[in-house]
Amino acid sequence: LIIDFEEDKKGHAMAPAFCVDKLEILAPGHLLAEQKKDPDGVALMIKKEPVEIIVGILKVIPGQQGPAREIERILGLVIGPIKYKKWWTATKKLLVKDPRIAVPGRPSEPYVLRDVPVNPEEEILEEFFEMGKPMDKILLAERLITLSADVPEIKENLPAILETITKSVMAAKKLSHAEKLHGVWVRNDLARHLQDEGDDVDVETLEPTSRSIIEAADSLSKIAENIPSSFHKRLLDLLSRLYPEDWTKKVIKLLFESSGKFTSECVNFMIEREHREFLYTSLEDAINEQNLKSPVLLWILKNRNSKKHYELLEKLVTYKLLGSVFYAIDYEALNMTGNRRIALADYLGEDKEIIPEILAVTNKEVVHDLAQTLILNQGFEDLNKKSILARFIAKFPSVHSLIEGGADAEVKEDGLIVSQASFDLLRTELEELIKVKIPENKESISVAREHGDLKENSEFKMAKEDQAVLFGRRGQIEADLQRATVTDFSDVTNEEVGIGSIVDVTEVATGNKYTYSILGALDSDPDNNVVSYKTPLAQQLLAKKVGEKVDIVVQDSKNTWKLDKISRWIDKK
């Protein structure tokens, strides 16, 4: 067969068997056929009557129903493989309101063109009684309460809906505590609505109660995390009634575990109940103890200049907050799996004001400590970290020296000459710090936090002290490795003392004779008379020749030493 395809593919040869197998015969009225006959009319309908386009597609599909992927295939051919996506997203919202089309509740279900149109409200009512999953019924019941005021059929069915929720849905064993609490509140709202309409319903007698669910839950934070945001304030109000003596502590604990909208809800609830001072003190203590997680710290940074929260947060934005932020980012990086980005780290890079704002009222020593913590932090992308460090350097140029090797800004140290063996030992120690000791310490801090009040928690304080030692050692090793030059000591001669010499010396005052090997900066071994070239004696002997004398001052006492002999350490290994 010779076939003329579109797009200039004319005279294309095709085997008949292949053609018959692949050929799709379009039904009369198919959108693709209509587009060929009347492209302008179809284009106008796409623009003005999007729902009619979908109705037309469903009409020619067998059974007048089809999955989303089939509809999208046709739309891609008619509208274009890229353009159709935005159009389809907008049209799906219109389909929900059209009584002719049954919109699927799940991706696997088809769109259906109904024989008899059903309005959306009646469809929700049908779904409620047909749905098997308890949580689906709870969500639908919530919508039906709102719709009942305008739809008589729904209003008539409210008692049956309440009975279904009470007897079957709330008895379901698979519901989580958050889902049960959500269901109880929907059920109670429905019961109160029926009370207002004159029905004989006693809300207080309905089981389970919100109290029983809260008391049975092993984690309030899990309930807060999984309950719809529209119920956040209701949860906090419930806690204030259930625990009148210590609800503030429970809300603060929830705040520290919170994220997103619930963080703001907790803060606002405390302020509305006139507990601003307790809220401030709790946040201040948690920042000082580095006990806040990333989402709450992110909320503080984002809201620090807002009119609503400026008074609360102004005094919290200090170098201690930045230290807490760095710790939270490093902790999250250590504990997360995969390569997802850390929102707090990204925000710190995007917010160009926060670093200069904090550093403007911070002294040099603290800034250097913060910069060192940032350099060692595992939670930042490289470019992001460099960008933040640049803001440190803009305020304190001396920070630049930390990046180049860890030397003090005012005393630029020389490089270190080391043996290969010492260099390898140092790298091994660094690897153990990063992979074993620091993670173990962070786990110890995490466990200690669970033991209660951090002010009285000696285990937590010891773990934090250990952390400072480990981080300090890690920084020193990384600085030493960066400055190190490895040598095998083969360049030294017998003519004068160098790094790699063995020297025989006499202490002039006593006549005592000693032999020392002068090796690399990290090679000291006093038991075997090996000294670093950095020691006072070695420094005085370097470049000296046999017969020369040197003076060494130790604790205000001066000793004179005579150089008797020079040999090479490499020759006597």
Short mmCIF file of N, CA and C in Angstrom, two decimals, residues 207-321:
data_model
loop_
_atom_site.label_atom_id
_atom_site.label_comp_id
_atom_site.label_asym_id
_atom_site.label_seq_id
_atom_site.Cartn_x
_atom_site.Cartn_y
_atom_site.Cartn_z
N GLU A 207 -20.25 7.88 71.52
CA GLU A 207 -18.92 7.29 71.74
C GLU A 207 -18.30 6.94 70.39
N PRO A 208 -16.96 6.99 70.28
CA PRO A 208 -16.01 7.46 71.30
C PRO A 208 -16.02 8.98 71.41
N THR A 209 -15.49 9.50 72.50
CA THR A 209 -15.38 10.94 72.69
C THR A 209 -14.00 11.41 72.27
N SER A 210 -13.88 12.72 72.05
CA SER A 210 -12.57 13.27 71.70
C SER A 210 -11.58 13.06 72.85
N ARG A 211 -12.06 13.14 74.10
CA ARG A 211 -11.19 12.91 75.26
C ARG A 211 -10.61 11.49 75.23
N SER A 212 -11.47 10.51 74.97
CA SER A 212 -11.01 9.12 75.00
C SER A 212 -9.95 8.85 73.92
N ILE A 213 -10.09 9.52 72.78
CA ILE A 213 -9.12 9.34 71.69
C ILE A 213 -7.78 9.97 72.07
N ILE A 214 -7.82 11.18 72.64
CA ILE A 214 -6.59 11.86 73.06
C ILE A 214 -5.87 11.05 74.12
N GLU A 215 -6.62 10.53 75.09
CA GLU A 215 -6.01 9.78 76.19
C GLU A 215 -5.44 8.44 75.72
N ALA A 216 -6.00 7.89 74.65
CA ALA A 216 -5.52 6.60 74.13
C ALA A 216 -4.32 6.76 73.20
N ALA A 217 -4.11 7.97 72.69
CA ALA A 217 -3.04 8.20 71.72
C ALA A 217 -1.68 8.19 72.41
N ASP A 218 -0.70 7.58 71.75
CA ASP A 218 0.65 7.55 72.31
C ASP A 218 1.49 8.74 71.86
N SER A 219 0.96 9.54 70.92
CA SER A 219 1.72 10.70 70.44
C SER A 219 0.75 11.79 69.97
N LEU A 220 0.72 12.91 70.69
CA LEU A 220 -0.11 14.04 70.27
C LEU A 220 0.45 14.68 69.00
N SER A 221 1.77 14.64 68.86
CA SER A 221 2.37 15.26 67.67
C SER A 221 1.97 14.52 66.40
N LYS A 222 1.78 13.20 66.47
CA LYS A 222 1.33 12.46 65.29
C LYS A 222 -0.10 12.84 64.91
N ILE A 223 -0.94 13.08 65.93
CA ILE A 223 -2.31 13.54 65.66
C ILE A 223 -2.25 14.90 64.98
N ALA A 224 -1.46 15.82 65.54
CA ALA A 224 -1.35 17.17 64.98
C ALA A 224 -0.81 17.14 63.55
N GLU A 225 0.11 16.23 63.30
CA GLU A 225 0.74 16.13 61.98
C GLU A 225 -0.23 15.64 60.92
N ASN A 226 -1.18 14.79 61.32
CA ASN A 226 -2.04 14.12 60.34
C ASN A 226 -3.47 14.63 60.29
N ILE A 227 -3.85 15.52 61.20
CA ILE A 227 -5.21 16.03 61.18
C ILE A 227 -5.29 17.21 60.21
N PRO A 228 -6.39 17.43 59.51
CA PRO A 228 -6.49 18.56 58.57
C PRO A 228 -6.21 19.90 59.25
N SER A 229 -5.61 20.82 58.52
CA SER A 229 -5.22 22.10 59.10
C SER A 229 -6.42 22.89 59.62
N SER A 230 -7.60 22.65 59.05
CA SER A 230 -8.80 23.36 59.53
C SER A 230 -9.17 22.97 60.95
N PHE A 231 -8.60 21.86 61.46
CA PHE A 231 -8.90 21.39 62.81
C PHE A 231 -7.75 21.66 63.80
N HIS A 232 -6.70 22.34 63.36
CA HIS A 232 -5.56 22.59 64.23
C HIS A 232 -5.96 23.35 65.50
N LYS A 233 -6.66 24.45 65.32
CA LYS A 233 -7.05 25.25 66.49
C LYS A 233 -8.00 24.48 67.39
N ARG A 234 -8.84 23.67 66.78
CA ARG A 234 -9.77 22.87 67.57
C ARG A 234 -9.03 21.87 68.45
N LEU A 235 -7.94 21.32 67.93
CA LEU A 235 -7.12 20.40 68.72
C LEU A 235 -6.50 21.12 69.91
N LEU A 236 -5.94 22.30 69.67
CA LEU A 236 -5.32 23.06 70.75
C LEU A 236 -6.35 23.46 71.80
N ASP A 237 -7.52 23.86 71.36
CA ASP A 237 -8.58 24.23 72.30
C ASP A 237 -9.00 23.02 73.13
N LEU A 238 -9.06 21.85 72.50
CA LEU A 238 -9.40 20.63 73.22
C LEU A 238 -8.37 20.34 74.31
N LEU A 239 -7.09 20.49 73.99
CA LEU A 239 -6.03 20.24 74.98
C LEU A 239 -6.13 21.22 76.15
N SER A 240 -6.47 22.46 75.87
CA SER A 240 -6.58 23.45 76.95
C SER A 240 -7.73 23.12 77.90
N ARG A 241 -8.74 22.44 77.39
CA ARG A 241 -9.87 22.04 78.25
C ARG A 241 -9.60 20.72 78.97
N LEU A 242 -8.91 19.82 78.29
CA LEU A 242 -8.62 18.52 78.91
C LEU A 242 -7.54 18.62 79.98
N TYR A 243 -6.58 19.53 79.78
CA TYR A 243 -5.44 19.65 80.71
C TYR A 243 -5.31 21.10 81.19
N PRO A 244 -6.25 21.58 82.00
CA PRO A 244 -6.25 22.99 82.42
C PRO A 244 -5.00 23.39 83.19
N GLU A 245 -4.31 22.44 83.85
CA GLU A 245 -3.15 22.78 84.68
C GLU A 245 -1.86 22.90 83.88
N ASP A 246 -1.70 22.08 82.85
CA ASP A 246 -0.41 22.09 82.13
C ASP A 246 -0.56 22.06 80.61
N TRP A 247 -1.67 22.61 80.10
CA TRP A 247 -1.85 22.59 78.65
C TRP A 247 -0.77 23.40 77.93
N THR A 248 -0.24 24.45 78.60
CA THR A 248 0.77 25.28 77.94
C THR A 248 2.02 24.46 77.61
N LYS A 249 2.42 23.57 78.52
CA LYS A 249 3.59 22.72 78.27
C LYS A 249 3.33 21.76 77.11
N LYS A 250 2.09 21.26 77.03
CA LYS A 250 1.75 20.33 75.94
C LYS A 250 1.76 21.06 74.60
N VAL A 251 1.27 22.29 74.58
CA VAL A 251 1.26 23.06 73.33
C VAL A 251 2.69 23.42 72.91
N ILE A 252 3.54 23.78 73.88
CA ILE A 252 4.93 24.07 73.56
C ILE A 252 5.62 22.84 72.98
N LYS A 253 5.36 21.69 73.56
CA LYS A 253 5.96 20.45 73.05
C LYS A 253 5.49 20.18 71.62
N LEU A 254 4.19 20.41 71.37
CA LEU A 254 3.66 20.25 70.01
C LEU A 254 4.31 21.26 69.07
N LEU A 255 4.52 22.50 69.55
CA LEU A 255 5.16 23.52 68.74
C LEU A 255 6.55 23.08 68.31
N PHE A 256 7.32 22.53 69.24
CA PHE A 256 8.69 22.12 68.94
C PHE A 256 8.75 20.96 67.94
N GLU A 257 7.65 20.20 67.85
CA GLU A 257 7.60 19.08 66.91
C GLU A 257 6.85 19.45 65.63
N SER A 258 6.39 20.70 65.52
CA SER A 258 5.46 21.10 64.46
C SER A 258 6.16 21.45 63.16
N SER A 259 5.34 21.67 62.13
CA SER A 259 5.82 22.16 60.84
C SER A 259 4.65 22.84 60.13
N GLY A 260 4.97 23.68 59.15
CA GLY A 260 3.95 24.30 58.33
C GLY A 260 2.98 25.18 59.11
N LYS A 261 1.70 25.09 58.75
CA LYS A 261 0.66 25.93 59.33
C LYS A 261 0.47 25.68 60.82
N PHE A 262 0.75 24.46 61.26
CA PHE A 262 0.51 24.15 62.67
C PHE A 262 1.47 24.94 63.58
N THR A 263 2.66 25.26 63.08
CA THR A 263 3.60 26.08 63.85
C THR A 263 2.98 27.43 64.17
N SER A 264 2.46 28.09 63.14
CA SER A 264 1.80 29.39 63.34
C SER A 264 0.60 29.27 64.26
N GLU A 265 -0.14 28.17 64.10
CA GLU A 265 -1.34 27.98 64.92
C GLU A 265 -0.98 27.88 66.40
N CYS A 266 0.08 27.14 66.71
CA CYS A 266 0.53 27.01 68.11
C CYS A 266 0.96 28.35 68.68
N VAL A 267 1.75 29.10 67.91
CA VAL A 267 2.23 30.41 68.36
C VAL A 267 1.05 31.34 68.60
N ASN A 268 0.15 31.42 67.63
CA ASN A 268 -1.00 32.31 67.75
C ASN A 268 -1.90 31.92 68.92
N PHE A 269 -2.05 30.63 69.15
CA PHE A 269 -2.90 30.16 70.25
C PHE A 269 -2.32 30.60 71.59
N MET A 270 -1.01 30.48 71.75
CA MET A 270 -0.36 30.89 72.99
C MET A 270 -0.50 32.40 73.21
N ILE A 271 -0.33 33.17 72.15
CA ILE A 271 -0.43 34.63 72.26
C ILE A 271 -1.87 35.04 72.58
N GLU A 272 -2.84 34.43 71.89
CA GLU A 272 -4.25 34.75 72.14
C GLU A 272 -4.65 34.45 73.57
N ARG A 273 -4.05 33.41 74.16
CA ARG A 273 -4.36 33.05 75.55
C ARG A 273 -3.47 33.80 76.55
N GLU A 274 -2.75 34.83 76.07
CA GLU A 274 -1.93 35.69 76.91
C GLU A 274 -0.80 34.94 77.63
N HIS A 275 -0.13 34.08 76.86
CA HIS A 275 1.04 33.36 77.38
C HIS A 275 2.27 33.68 76.54
N ARG A 276 2.38 34.94 76.10
CA ARG A 276 3.49 35.37 75.26
C ARG A 276 4.84 35.19 75.97
N GLU A 277 4.89 35.56 77.26
CA GLU A 277 6.15 35.50 77.98
C GLU A 277 6.64 34.07 78.12
N PHE A 278 5.72 33.14 78.43
CA PHE A 278 6.09 31.73 78.54
C PHE A 278 6.55 31.19 77.19
N LEU A 279 5.88 31.62 76.14
CA LEU A 279 6.25 31.22 74.79
C LEU A 279 7.65 31.71 74.45
N TYR A 280 7.93 32.99 74.75
CA TYR A 280 9.26 33.56 74.46
C TYR A 280 10.35 32.81 75.22
N THR A 281 10.13 32.61 76.51
CA THR A 281 11.13 31.93 77.35
C THR A 281 11.39 30.52 76.86
N SER A 282 10.34 29.83 76.46
CA SER A 282 10.48 28.45 75.96
C SER A 282 11.30 28.43 74.67
N LEU A 283 11.02 29.36 73.76
CA LEU A 283 11.77 29.42 72.51
C LEU A 283 13.23 29.80 72.77
N GLU A 284 13.44 30.75 73.68
CA GLU A 284 14.81 31.19 74.00
C GLU A 284 15.63 30.03 74.57
N ASP A 285 15.05 29.29 75.51
CA ASP A 285 15.75 28.15 76.11
C ASP A 285 16.07 27.08 75.06
N ALA A 286 15.10 26.81 74.19
CA ALA A 286 15.31 25.79 73.16
C ALA A 286 16.39 26.20 72.17
N ILE A 287 16.46 27.48 71.85
CA ILE A 287 17.50 27.98 70.95
C ILE A 287 18.87 27.85 71.61
N ASN A 288 18.96 28.25 72.88
CA ASN A 288 20.23 28.18 73.60
C ASN A 288 20.72 26.74 73.73
N GLU A 289 19.78 25.81 73.87
CA GLU A 289 20.14 24.40 74.04
C GLU A 289 20.17 23.65 72.72
N GLN A 290 19.98 24.40 71.60
CA GLN A 290 19.94 23.80 70.25
C GLN A 290 18.95 22.64 70.20
N ASN A 291 17.76 22.91 70.69
CA ASN A 291 16.74 21.87 70.82
C ASN A 291 15.56 22.09 69.89
N LEU A 292 15.70 22.99 68.91
CA LEU A 292 14.63 23.24 67.96
C LEU A 292 14.93 22.56 66.63
N LYS A 293 13.90 21.99 66.02
CA LYS A 293 14.08 21.32 64.73
C LYS A 293 13.92 22.31 63.59
N SER A 294 14.31 21.88 62.40
CA SER A 294 14.36 22.75 61.23
C SER A 294 13.06 23.50 60.94
N PRO A 295 11.87 22.85 60.95
CA PRO A 295 10.66 23.58 60.57
C PRO A 295 10.36 24.78 61.47
N VAL A 296 10.58 24.65 62.78
CA VAL A 296 10.30 25.77 63.69
C VAL A 296 11.34 26.89 63.49
N LEU A 297 12.60 26.52 63.31
CA LEU A 297 13.63 27.52 63.05
C LEU A 297 13.35 28.25 61.73
N LEU A 298 12.88 27.52 60.75
CA LEU A 298 12.53 28.13 59.47
C LEU A 298 11.38 29.12 59.65
N TRP A 299 10.41 28.76 60.48
CA TRP A 299 9.29 29.66 60.77
C TRP A 299 9.79 30.94 61.43
N ILE A 300 10.72 30.82 62.38
CA ILE A 300 11.27 32.00 63.07
C ILE A 300 11.96 32.93 62.07
N LEU A 301 12.79 32.36 61.20
CA LEU A 301 13.51 33.17 60.21
C LEU A 301 12.54 33.88 59.27
N LYS A 302 11.53 33.17 58.81
CA LYS A 302 10.59 33.75 57.86
C LYS A 302 9.71 34.83 58.48
N ASN A 303 9.42 34.70 59.78
CA ASN A 303 8.47 35.61 60.42
C ASN A 303 9.13 36.66 61.30
N ARG A 304 10.47 36.72 61.30
CA ARG A 304 11.16 37.60 62.25
C ARG A 304 10.84 39.07 62.03
N ASN A 305 10.47 39.46 60.81
CA ASN A 305 10.17 40.87 60.54
C ASN A 305 8.69 41.13 60.30
N SER A 306 7.84 40.12 60.51
CA SER A 306 6.41 40.32 60.29
C SER A 306 5.83 41.20 61.39
N LYS A 307 4.83 42.00 61.07
CA LYS A 307 4.20 42.88 62.05
C LYS A 307 3.60 42.09 63.20
N LYS A 308 3.06 40.94 62.87
CA LYS A 308 2.34 40.15 63.88
C LYS A 308 3.28 39.55 64.91
N HIS A 309 4.49 39.14 64.49
CA HIS A 309 5.38 38.39 65.39
C HIS A 309 6.70 39.09 65.68
N TYR A 310 6.89 40.31 65.19
CA TYR A 310 8.16 41.00 65.39
C TYR A 310 8.49 41.17 66.87
N GLU A 311 7.50 41.57 67.65
CA GLU A 311 7.72 41.79 69.08
C GLU A 311 8.19 40.53 69.78
N LEU A 312 7.66 39.37 69.39
CA LEU A 312 8.03 38.09 70.00
C LEU A 312 9.43 37.65 69.57
N LEU A 313 9.75 37.84 68.29
CA LEU A 313 10.95 37.21 67.72
C LEU A 313 12.17 38.12 67.69
N GLU A 314 11.98 39.44 67.85
CA GLU A 314 13.08 40.38 67.68
C GLU A 314 14.32 40.00 68.50
N LYS A 315 14.12 39.72 69.79
CA LYS A 315 15.26 39.46 70.67
C LYS A 315 15.81 38.04 70.53
N LEU A 316 15.12 37.19 69.76
CA LEU A 316 15.60 35.82 69.56
C LEU A 316 16.60 35.72 68.40
N VAL A 317 16.61 36.76 67.56
CA VAL A 317 17.46 36.71 66.36
C VAL A 317 18.87 37.15 66.74
N THR A 318 19.65 36.22 67.27
CA THR A 318 21.02 36.46 67.71
C THR A 318 21.94 35.38 67.14
N TYR A 319 23.22 35.49 67.50
CA TYR A 319 24.18 34.47 67.04
C TYR A 319 23.81 33.08 67.56
N LYS A 320 23.09 33.03 68.71
CA LYS A 320 22.68 31.74 69.25
C LYS A 320 21.64 31.08 68.34
N LEU A 321 20.76 31.91 67.75
CA LEU A 321 19.79 31.38 66.80
C LEU A 321 20.52 30.80 65.58
#
